[in-house]
Amino acid sequence: MRLLERMRKEWFMVGIVLAIAGAKLEPSIGVNGGPLKPEITVSYIAVATIFFNSGLSLNTEELTSALVHLKLHLFIQIFTLAFFPATIWLFLQLLSITPINEWLLKGLQTVGCMPPPVSSAVILTKAVGGNEGIVVTPLLLLLFLGSSSSVPFTSIFSQLFMTVVVPLIIGQVVRRYIKDWLERKKPPFGAISSSVLLMIIYTTFCDTFSNPNIDLDKFSLILILFIICSIQLSFMLLTFIFSTRNNSSFTPADTVAIIFCSTHKSLTLGIPMLKIVFAGHEHLSLIAVPLLIYHPVQILLGSVLVPTIKSWMVSRQKGVKLTRPTV
């Protein structure tokens, strides 16, 4: 099962490259008003499909049991939706004097505003990445990038409600009636969401490549990649230090959850949300680039660091058992 999940993630990363390449070759198909009619099929149908799918796959019973870890839940929420975006904002004040493309820098800020992935294999990630992200993320985007958005505040939240919240609730209601069938058949929820997400990415870049005024320099792109890797490693180290202090009371398993849940960002929620908040914006695809880079980087870093973190956790757990007094 883990092998299949890893293969799906790898193919999804290849799919992102192919979607962008396809948009470059023939942008007229996916532009607003084109044959795909993305202003309807993407803005409403595709986004609603992703979150209906999430509602069907979200195991409410496990989510409820995970919420007993209140301190852990609060730590991840505060770090992800307060410390992370605020730190990125301060960092961008320094980067604003550099020649890096300003829209890529704004994209870095949007990465900071995103919640953790809803569909993570760790059930705690589901507990911290659901409804809070749907409400707080657009507020953070408007707080840090409000002047960049031409869409009215009320319009953003009404569309978010209709295309994100309502489908998610309907999916949960439907799940209650077909739960046994879902657990028996195990539909490919991940593959369905990934396919729809690739369509959203494709149409986003079709708009970019059809606009001759938009230019992305390679120097800025390379620097953004380096910055993203540095941010992830720094924040993973920071969460490790915070959660392993003597007075933190977090277990080794808690620390592992904190490291990944606090630093990972949701592409599935992020891309549709950017599509809504920055609807019609000519630089939308450039704003989305850092999030598209962040996603594979977090997977690759996770794959590299998991053996080391796992061995640390096992050794710490053994140490805790050895120090317990025998009765």
CSV table of C-alpha atoms in Angstrom, one decimal:
chain,number,residue,atom,x,y,z
A,1,MET,CA,0.0,0.0,0.0
A,2,ARG,CA,2.8,2.4,0.9
A,3,LEU,CA,4.5,1.5,-2.4
A,4,LEU,CA,1.4,2.3,-4.4
A,5,GLU,CA,1.0,5.6,-2.6
A,6,ARG,CA,4.7,6.5,-3.3
A,7,MET,CA,4.2,5.6,-7.0
A,8,ARG,CA,1.1,7.8,-7.2
A,9,LYS,CA,3.0,10.7,-5.8
A,10,GLU,CA,5.9,10.2,-8.2
A,11,TRP,CA,3.5,10.0,-11.2
A,12,PHE,CA,1.7,13.1,-9.9
A,13,MET,CA,4.9,15.1,-10.0
A,14,VAL,CA,5.5,13.8,-13.5
A,15,GLY,CA,1.9,14.9,-14.3
A,16,ILE,CA,2.6,18.4,-13.1
A,17,VAL,CA,5.5,18.7,-15.5
A,18,LEU,CA,3.4,17.3,-18.4
A,19,ALA,CA,0.5,19.6,-17.6
A,20,ILE,CA,2.7,22.7,-17.7
A,21,ALA,CA,4.4,21.4,-20.9
A,22,GLY,CA,1.0,20.8,-22.5
A,23,ALA,CA,-0.1,24.3,-21.6
A,24,LYS,CA,3.0,25.6,-23.2
A,25,LEU,CA,2.4,23.7,-26.4
A,26,GLU,CA,-1.3,24.5,-26.8
A,27,PRO,CA,-2.5,27.2,-24.4
A,28,SER,CA,-5.6,28.0,-26.4
A,29,ILE,CA,-7.5,24.9,-25.2
A,30,GLY,CA,-7.4,25.7,-21.5
A,31,VAL,CA,-7.7,29.5,-21.5
A,32,ASN,CA,-10.8,31.3,-20.2
A,33,GLY,CA,-13.4,31.1,-23.0
A,34,GLY,CA,-11.6,28.2,-24.6
A,35,PRO,CA,-12.9,24.7,-25.4
A,36,LEU,CA,-12.5,23.5,-21.8
A,37,LYS,CA,-14.5,26.5,-20.4
A,38,PRO,CA,-12.3,26.6,-17.2
A,39,GLU,CA,-14.3,29.5,-15.8
A,40,ILE,CA,-17.0,26.9,-15.2
A,41,THR,CA,-15.4,23.4,-15.4
A,42,VAL,CA,-12.4,24.4,-13.2
A,43,SER,CA,-13.7,27.2,-11.0
A,44,TYR,CA,-16.8,25.3,-9.9
A,45,ILE,CA,-17.0,21.7,-11.1
A,46,ALA,CA,-13.3,20.6,-10.6
A,47,VAL,CA,-12.9,22.3,-7.2
A,48,ALA,CA,-16.2,20.9,-5.9
A,49,THR,CA,-15.2,17.4,-7.1
A,50,ILE,CA,-11.9,17.6,-5.2
A,51,PHE,CA,-13.7,18.5,-1.9
A,52,PHE,CA,-16.6,16.1,-2.4
A,53,ASN,CA,-14.0,13.4,-2.9
A,54,SER,CA,-12.2,14.6,0.3
A,55,GLY,CA,-15.5,14.4,2.2
A,56,LEU,CA,-16.1,10.9,1.1
A,57,SER,CA,-12.6,9.8,2.0
A,58,LEU,CA,-12.3,11.6,5.4
A,59,ASN,CA,-12.8,9.2,8.2
A,60,THR,CA,-14.6,11.3,10.8
A,61,GLU,CA,-14.3,8.7,13.6
A,62,GLU,CA,-10.5,8.7,13.4
A,63,LEU,CA,-10.5,12.4,13.2
A,64,THR,CA,-12.5,12.8,16.4
A,65,SER,CA,-10.3,10.4,18.3
A,66,ALA,CA,-7.2,12.3,17.1
A,67,LEU,CA,-8.5,15.6,18.6
A,68,VAL,CA,-7.8,14.3,22.1
A,69,HIS,CA,-4.2,15.4,21.5
A,70,LEU,CA,-5.2,19.0,22.2
A,71,LYS,CA,-1.8,20.4,23.0
A,72,LEU,CA,-0.3,18.8,19.9
A,73,HIS,CA,-3.2,20.1,17.8
A,74,LEU,CA,-2.7,23.7,19.1
A,75,PHE,CA,1.0,23.7,18.5
A,76,ILE,CA,0.7,22.6,14.9
A,77,GLN,CA,-2.1,25.1,14.3
A,78,ILE,CA,-0.2,28.1,15.7
A,79,PHE,CA,3.0,27.2,14.0
A,80,THR,CA,1.4,26.5,10.6
A,81,LEU,CA,-1.2,29.3,10.4
A,82,ALA,CA,0.6,32.0,12.5
A,83,PHE,CA,4.3,31.6,12.9
A,84,PHE,CA,5.0,30.2,9.4
A,85,PRO,CA,3.2,33.0,7.4
A,86,ALA,CA,4.5,35.8,9.7
A,87,THR,CA,8.1,34.6,9.4
A,88,ILE,CA,7.8,34.3,5.6
A,89,TRP,CA,6.4,37.8,5.5
A,90,LEU,CA,9.4,39.2,7.5
A,91,PHE,CA,11.8,37.2,5.3
A,92,LEU,CA,10.2,38.6,2.1
A,93,GLN,CA,10.8,42.2,3.3
A,94,LEU,CA,14.5,41.4,2.9
A,95,LEU,CA,14.0,39.6,-0.4
A,96,SER,CA,12.0,42.4,-1.9
A,97,ILE,CA,15.2,44.4,-2.5
A,98,THR,CA,16.7,41.5,-4.6
A,99,PRO,CA,16.1,41.1,-8.4
A,100,ILE,CA,13.9,38.0,-7.8
A,101,ASN,CA,10.6,38.1,-9.7
A,102,GLU,CA,8.0,39.9,-7.4
A,103,TRP,CA,5.2,37.5,-8.3
A,104,LEU,CA,7.3,34.5,-7.3
A,105,LEU,CA,7.9,36.2,-3.9
A,106,LYS,CA,4.2,36.8,-3.5
A,107,GLY,CA,3.8,33.1,-4.3
A,108,LEU,CA,6.2,32.3,-1.4
A,109,GLN,CA,3.8,34.2,0.9
A,110,THR,CA,0.9,32.2,-0.3
A,111,VAL,CA,2.8,29.0,0.5
A,112,GLY,CA,3.2,30.3,4.1
A,113,CYS,CA,-0.6,30.8,4.3
A,114,MET,CA,-1.5,27.3,3.3
A,115,PRO,CA,-2.7,24.6,5.8
A,116,PRO,CA,-1.2,21.1,6.1
A,117,PRO,CA,-2.4,18.4,3.7
A,118,VAL,CA,-5.9,17.2,4.4
A,119,SER,CA,-5.2,13.7,2.9
A,120,SER,CA,-2.0,12.9,4.7
A,121,ALA,CA,-1.3,9.3,5.8
A,122,VAL,CA,-1.0,10.6,9.4
A,123,ILE,CA,-4.5,10.9,10.8
A,124,LEU,CA,-3.4,13.9,13.0
A,125,THR,CA,-2.8,15.8,9.8
A,126,LYS,CA,-6.4,15.3,8.9
A,127,ALA,CA,-7.3,16.8,12.3
A,128,VAL,CA,-5.3,19.9,11.8
A,129,GLY,CA,-5.8,20.5,8.1
A,130,GLY,CA,-9.6,20.6,7.7
A,131,ASN,CA,-12.0,23.4,8.4
A,132,GLU,CA,-9.5,25.8,9.9
A,133,GLY,CA,-7.5,26.0,6.7
A,134,ILE,CA,-10.6,26.7,4.6
A,135,VAL,CA,-11.4,29.7,6.7
A,136,VAL,CA,-8.0,31.0,7.9
A,137,THR,CA,-6.0,30.6,4.7
A,138,PRO,CA,-8.1,33.0,2.5
A,139,LEU,CA,-8.0,35.5,5.4
A,140,LEU,CA,-4.2,35.2,5.6
A,141,LEU,CA,-4.0,35.6,1.8
A,142,LEU,CA,-6.0,38.8,2.0
A,143,LEU,CA,-4.1,40.1,4.9
A,144,PHE,CA,-0.6,39.7,3.3
A,145,LEU,CA,-1.6,40.0,-0.4
A,146,GLY,CA,-4.9,41.9,-0.2
A,147,SER,CA,-3.8,44.5,-2.7
A,148,SER,CA,-3.0,41.8,-5.3
A,149,SER,CA,-6.5,40.4,-5.3
A,150,SER,CA,-9.1,42.0,-7.6
A,151,VAL,CA,-11.9,39.8,-6.3
A,152,PRO,CA,-14.3,41.2,-3.6
A,153,PHE,CA,-14.0,39.7,-0.2
A,154,THR,CA,-17.7,38.5,-0.1
A,155,SER,CA,-17.3,36.9,-3.5
A,156,ILE,CA,-14.3,34.9,-2.4
A,157,PHE,CA,-16.0,33.5,0.7
A,158,SER,CA,-19.3,32.8,-1.1
A,159,GLN,CA,-17.4,30.8,-3.8
A,160,LEU,CA,-15.3,29.0,-1.2
A,161,PHE,CA,-18.4,28.1,0.7
A,162,MET,CA,-20.2,26.7,-2.4
A,163,THR,CA,-17.2,24.9,-4.0
A,164,VAL,CA,-15.3,23.8,-0.8
A,165,VAL,CA,-17.4,23.7,2.3
A,166,VAL,CA,-20.7,22.4,0.8
A,167,PRO,CA,-19.1,19.6,-1.3
A,168,LEU,CA,-17.1,18.5,1.7
A,169,ILE,CA,-20.2,18.3,3.9
A,170,ILE,CA,-22.2,16.5,1.2
A,171,GLY,CA,-19.3,14.0,0.9
A,172,GLN,CA,-19.4,13.4,4.6
A,173,VAL,CA,-23.1,12.8,4.6
A,174,VAL,CA,-22.9,10.4,1.6
A,175,ARG,CA,-20.1,8.6,3.4
A,176,ARG,CA,-22.4,7.7,6.3
A,177,TYR,CA,-24.7,5.8,4.0
A,178,ILE,CA,-22.0,4.0,1.9
A,179,LYS,CA,-19.3,3.6,4.5
A,180,ASP,CA,-19.2,-0.2,4.3
A,181,TRP,CA,-19.0,-0.1,0.5
A,182,LEU,CA,-16.2,2.4,0.6
A,183,GLU,CA,-14.2,0.4,3.1
A,184,ARG,CA,-14.7,-2.8,1.1
A,185,LYS,CA,-14.0,-1.4,-2.4
A,186,LYS,CA,-11.5,1.3,-1.4
A,187,PRO,CA,-12.0,3.7,-4.3
A,188,PRO,CA,-8.9,5.5,-5.6
A,189,PHE,CA,-9.7,8.8,-4.0
A,190,GLY,CA,-6.1,10.0,-4.3
A,191,ALA,CA,-5.9,9.3,-8.0
A,192,ILE,CA,-9.2,11.1,-8.7
A,193,SER,CA,-8.2,14.2,-6.8
A,194,SER,CA,-4.7,14.2,-8.4
A,195,SER,CA,-6.2,14.0,-11.9
A,196,VAL,CA,-8.6,16.9,-11.3
A,197,LEU,CA,-5.8,18.9,-9.7
A,198,LEU,CA,-3.7,18.4,-12.9
A,199,MET,CA,-6.5,19.8,-14.9
A,200,ILE,CA,-6.6,22.9,-12.7
A,201,ILE,CA,-2.8,23.3,-13.0
A,202,TYR,CA,-3.0,22.9,-16.8
A,203,THR,CA,-5.7,25.6,-17.3
A,204,THR,CA,-3.8,28.0,-14.9
A,205,PHE,CA,-0.7,27.8,-17.0
A,206,CYS,CA,-2.7,28.0,-20.3
A,207,ASP,CA,-3.7,31.5,-19.2
A,208,THR,CA,0.0,32.3,-18.5
A,209,PHE,CA,1.4,31.1,-21.8
A,210,SER,CA,-1.3,32.8,-23.8
A,211,ASN,CA,-0.2,36.1,-22.3
A,212,PRO,CA,2.9,37.4,-24.1
A,213,ASN,CA,3.6,40.0,-21.4
A,214,ILE,CA,4.5,37.4,-18.8
A,215,ASP,CA,8.1,36.4,-18.6
A,216,LEU,CA,9.7,34.1,-16.0
A,217,ASP,CA,13.5,34.3,-15.7
A,218,LYS,CA,15.5,31.1,-14.8
A,219,PHE,CA,17.6,33.0,-12.2
A,220,SER,CA,14.5,33.8,-10.1
A,221,LEU,CA,13.3,30.2,-10.4
A,222,ILE,CA,16.5,28.7,-9.3
A,223,LEU,CA,16.7,31.0,-6.3
A,224,ILE,CA,13.1,30.2,-5.3
A,225,LEU,CA,13.9,26.5,-5.4
A,226,PHE,CA,16.9,27.1,-3.1
A,227,ILE,CA,14.9,29.3,-0.8
A,228,ILE,CA,12.1,26.7,-0.5
A,229,CYS,CA,14.5,23.9,0.4
A,230,SER,CA,16.2,26.1,3.0
A,231,ILE,CA,12.8,27.2,4.5
A,232,GLN,CA,11.6,23.6,4.8
A,233,LEU,CA,14.9,22.3,6.4
A,234,SER,CA,15.0,25.3,8.8
A,235,PHE,CA,11.4,24.9,9.9
A,236,MET,CA,11.8,21.2,10.4
A,237,LEU,CA,14.8,21.8,12.6
A,238,LEU,CA,13.0,24.5,14.5
A,239,THR,CA,10.0,22.3,15.2
A,240,PHE,CA,12.3,19.5,16.3
A,241,ILE,CA,14.0,21.9,18.8
A,242,PHE,CA,10.7,23.3,20.1
A,243,SER,CA,9.1,19.9,20.6
A,244,THR,CA,12.1,18.2,22.2
A,245,ARG,CA,12.6,20.7,25.0
A,246,ASN,CA,12.6,19.3,28.5
A,247,ASN,CA,9.4,21.0,29.5
A,248,SER,CA,7.5,20.4,26.2
A,249,SER,CA,5.9,17.1,27.4
A,250,PHE,CA,5.7,15.8,23.8
A,251,THR,CA,6.5,12.2,23.1
A,252,PRO,CA,8.9,11.1,20.4
A,253,ALA,CA,5.9,10.2,18.2
A,254,ASP,CA,4.4,13.6,18.8
A,255,THR,CA,7.6,15.2,17.7
A,256,VAL,CA,7.6,13.3,14.4
A,257,ALA,CA,4.0,14.4,13.8
A,258,ILE,CA,4.9,18.0,14.6
A,259,ILE,CA,7.9,18.0,12.2
A,260,PHE,CA,5.9,16.9,9.2
A,261,CYS,CA,2.4,18.4,10.0
A,262,SER,CA,3.8,21.8,10.8
A,263,THR,CA,6.0,22.2,7.7
A,264,HIS,CA,4.0,20.4,5.0
A,265,LYS,CA,1.6,22.5,2.9
A,266,SER,CA,-1.5,21.4,1.0
A,267,LEU,CA,-1.4,21.5,-2.8
A,268,THR,CA,-4.9,20.0,-3.1
A,269,LEU,CA,-6.4,22.8,-1.1
A,270,GLY,CA,-3.9,25.5,-2.2
A,271,ILE,CA,-4.2,25.5,-5.9
A,272,PRO,CA,-8.1,25.6,-6.0
A,273,MET,CA,-8.0,28.3,-3.3
A,274,LEU,CA,-5.5,30.4,-5.3
A,275,LYS,CA,-7.7,30.0,-8.3
A,276,ILE,CA,-10.6,31.5,-6.4
A,277,VAL,CA,-8.8,34.2,-4.5
A,278,PHE,CA,-6.8,35.4,-7.5
A,279,ALA,CA,-9.5,34.7,-10.2
A,280,GLY,CA,-8.7,36.5,-13.4
A,281,HIS,CA,-5.3,37.7,-12.2
A,282,GLU,CA,-2.8,37.6,-15.1
A,283,HIS,CA,0.1,36.5,-12.8
A,284,LEU,CA,-1.9,33.7,-11.1
A,285,SER,CA,0.4,31.0,-12.5
A,286,LEU,CA,3.6,32.7,-11.3
A,287,ILE,CA,2.0,33.1,-7.8
A,288,ALA,CA,1.3,29.3,-7.9
A,289,VAL,CA,4.8,28.3,-8.9
A,290,PRO,CA,6.3,28.3,-5.4
A,291,LEU,CA,3.5,26.0,-4.1
A,292,LEU,CA,4.0,23.7,-7.1
A,293,ILE,CA,7.7,23.6,-6.2
A,294,TYR,CA,7.1,23.2,-2.4
A,295,HIS,CA,5.0,20.1,-2.9
A,296,PRO,CA,7.6,17.8,-4.5
A,297,VAL,CA,10.3,19.2,-2.3
A,298,GLN,CA,8.4,18.3,0.8
A,299,ILE,CA,7.9,14.7,-0.5
A,300,LEU,CA,11.6,14.4,-1.5
A,301,LEU,CA,12.9,15.8,1.8
A,302,GLY,CA,10.5,13.6,3.7
A,303,SER,CA,11.7,10.5,1.8
A,304,VAL,CA,15.3,11.3,2.6
A,305,LEU,CA,14.7,12.2,6.3
A,306,VAL,CA,12.2,9.5,7.3
A,307,PRO,CA,14.8,6.8,8.0
A,308,THR,CA,16.8,9.1,10.2
A,309,ILE,CA,13.8,10.5,12.1
A,310,LYS,CA,12.4,7.0,12.5
A,311,SER,CA,15.6,5.6,14.0
A,312,TRP,CA,15.7,8.6,16.4
A,313,MET,CA,12.1,8.0,17.4
A,314,VAL,CA,12.7,4.3,18.1
A,315,SER,CA,15.9,5.0,20.1
A,316,ARG,CA,14.1,7.7,22.2
A,317,GLN,CA,11.1,5.4,22.8
A,318,LYS,CA,13.5,2.6,24.0
A,319,GLY,CA,15.2,5.1,26.2
A,320,VAL,CA,11.9,6.1,27.8
A,321,LYS,CA,11.0,2.5,28.5
A,322,LEU,CA,14.4,1.8,30.1
A,323,THR,CA,14.1,4.8,32.4
A,324,ARG,CA,10.6,3.8,33.7
A,325,PRO,CA,10.7,2.4,37.2
A,326,THR,CA,9.6,-1.3,37.5
A,327,VAL,CA,6.8,-2.1,39.9
